[in-house]
Phi, psi and omega in degrees: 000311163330298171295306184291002172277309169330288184302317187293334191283004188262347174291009216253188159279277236285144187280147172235168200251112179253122148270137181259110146240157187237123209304337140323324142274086175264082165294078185313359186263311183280010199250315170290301202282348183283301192291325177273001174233061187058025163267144198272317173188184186241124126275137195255168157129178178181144199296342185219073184284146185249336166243185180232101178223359195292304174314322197276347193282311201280325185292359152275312152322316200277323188305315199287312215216126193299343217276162164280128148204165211282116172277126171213121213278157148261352188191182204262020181294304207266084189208100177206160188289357159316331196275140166339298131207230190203142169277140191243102179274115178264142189243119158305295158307349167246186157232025154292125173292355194287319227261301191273007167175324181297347175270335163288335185267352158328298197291292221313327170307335189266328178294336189282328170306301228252031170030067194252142178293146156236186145197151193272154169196123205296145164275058211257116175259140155236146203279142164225075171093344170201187213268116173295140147329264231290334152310315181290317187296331204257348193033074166223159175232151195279166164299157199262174188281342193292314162318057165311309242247345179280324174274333157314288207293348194282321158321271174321319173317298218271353162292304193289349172261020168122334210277139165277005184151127171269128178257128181259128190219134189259348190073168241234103164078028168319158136327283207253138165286167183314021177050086186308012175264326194280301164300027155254333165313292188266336169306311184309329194247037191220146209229342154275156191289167202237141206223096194246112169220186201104029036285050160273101188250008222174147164341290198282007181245342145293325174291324184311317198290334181276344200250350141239054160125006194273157186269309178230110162229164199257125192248148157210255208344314196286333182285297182337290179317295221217067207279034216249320181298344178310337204267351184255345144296341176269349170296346181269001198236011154306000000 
């Protein structure tokens, strides 16, 4: 009931606030200060995980927080049934087949056991300055920023093949956050919510993202660092 309250609400105007954690990094501090500062909801999950900790990491976010939350897997590893539900991610933007299905027929037997509400979601890396975990783990290389037009139509594809919400992702501790002309670019021409993460470390680089056009967008890394930013960052979603 959570996730799907969740999910309609991404259809609104007004943006909402994703924390991405990574159960290797886990903060229990920052999970009480995220619910007090405008976040919608916790995602989990992380491209390379280094301990087996995942399942237990989401049973302690639950413990802290009423909010949903959401598995966002790297692999078909990272799955269990406490969590709200799951973003079921396809990376669009490469062309490994591991990425772009073989790792969902994996999952799939298990999502259905462990009865998790989804939704599919096309994956689109962008470059943002520097080579992301998840470029190396997917050996995919991201779309360049100069390529509008190739990140429209790839967008626009993964509407029409089914996808519930496009994710623009800058990789995990960019440089550069997403070009708010390119997510305005693709908000115009996209009919699902548009789902933006990546170097967002400050007040002005999540309102640039909201005021173009994102439906959810998502802090990790920077929280990781400095779990102190929730509060002047979640001051953008007021």
């Amino acid at each position: 009931m959570k996730f799907k309250k969740f999910i309609t609400q991404l259809n609104f105007k007004k943006a909402q606030l994703a924390v991405l954690i990574d159960p290797d990094k886990f903060n229990p501090q920052l999970i009480k200060m995220a619910e007090l500062n405008s976040a919608s909801c916790f995602l989990v999950g992380g491209s390379k995980l280094k301990s087996d900790n995942f399942k237990s990491t989401i049973q302690k976010i639950k413990k802290i927080t009423k909010l949903p939350v959401i598995i966002f897997p790297g692999d078909e590893k990272q799955l269990c049934k406490e969590a709200d539900g799951i973003f079921i991610l396809s990376l669009i933007s490469g062309r490994n087949p591991e990425y772009l299905i073989n790792k969902h027929i994996k999952a799939a037997p298990y999502i259905l056991k462990y009865k998790l509400p989804s939704i599919p979601v096309a994956y689109v890396m962008i470059d943002g300055g520097n080579k992301s975990t998840t470029s190396k783990v997917t050996k995919t290389n991201p779309l360049k920023n100069n390529q509008i037009n190739l990140i429209k139509n790839t967008c626009i594809a993964g509407e029409l093949l089914g996808f519930k919400a496009i994710y623009l992702e800058a990789g995990s501790g960019a440089k550069n956050t997403i070009k708010a002309q390119t997510i305005k670019k693709i908000k115009k021409n996209i009919n699902i919510p548009l789902i933006v993460g990546g170097g967002i470390s400050s007040f002005n680089s999540a309102k640039q993202i909201i005021k173009a056009g994102a439906n959810l967008v998502v802090v990790g890394n920077a929280l990781e660092k400095n779990s102190n930013l929730i509060i002047e960052i979640g001051k953008a979603f007021n």
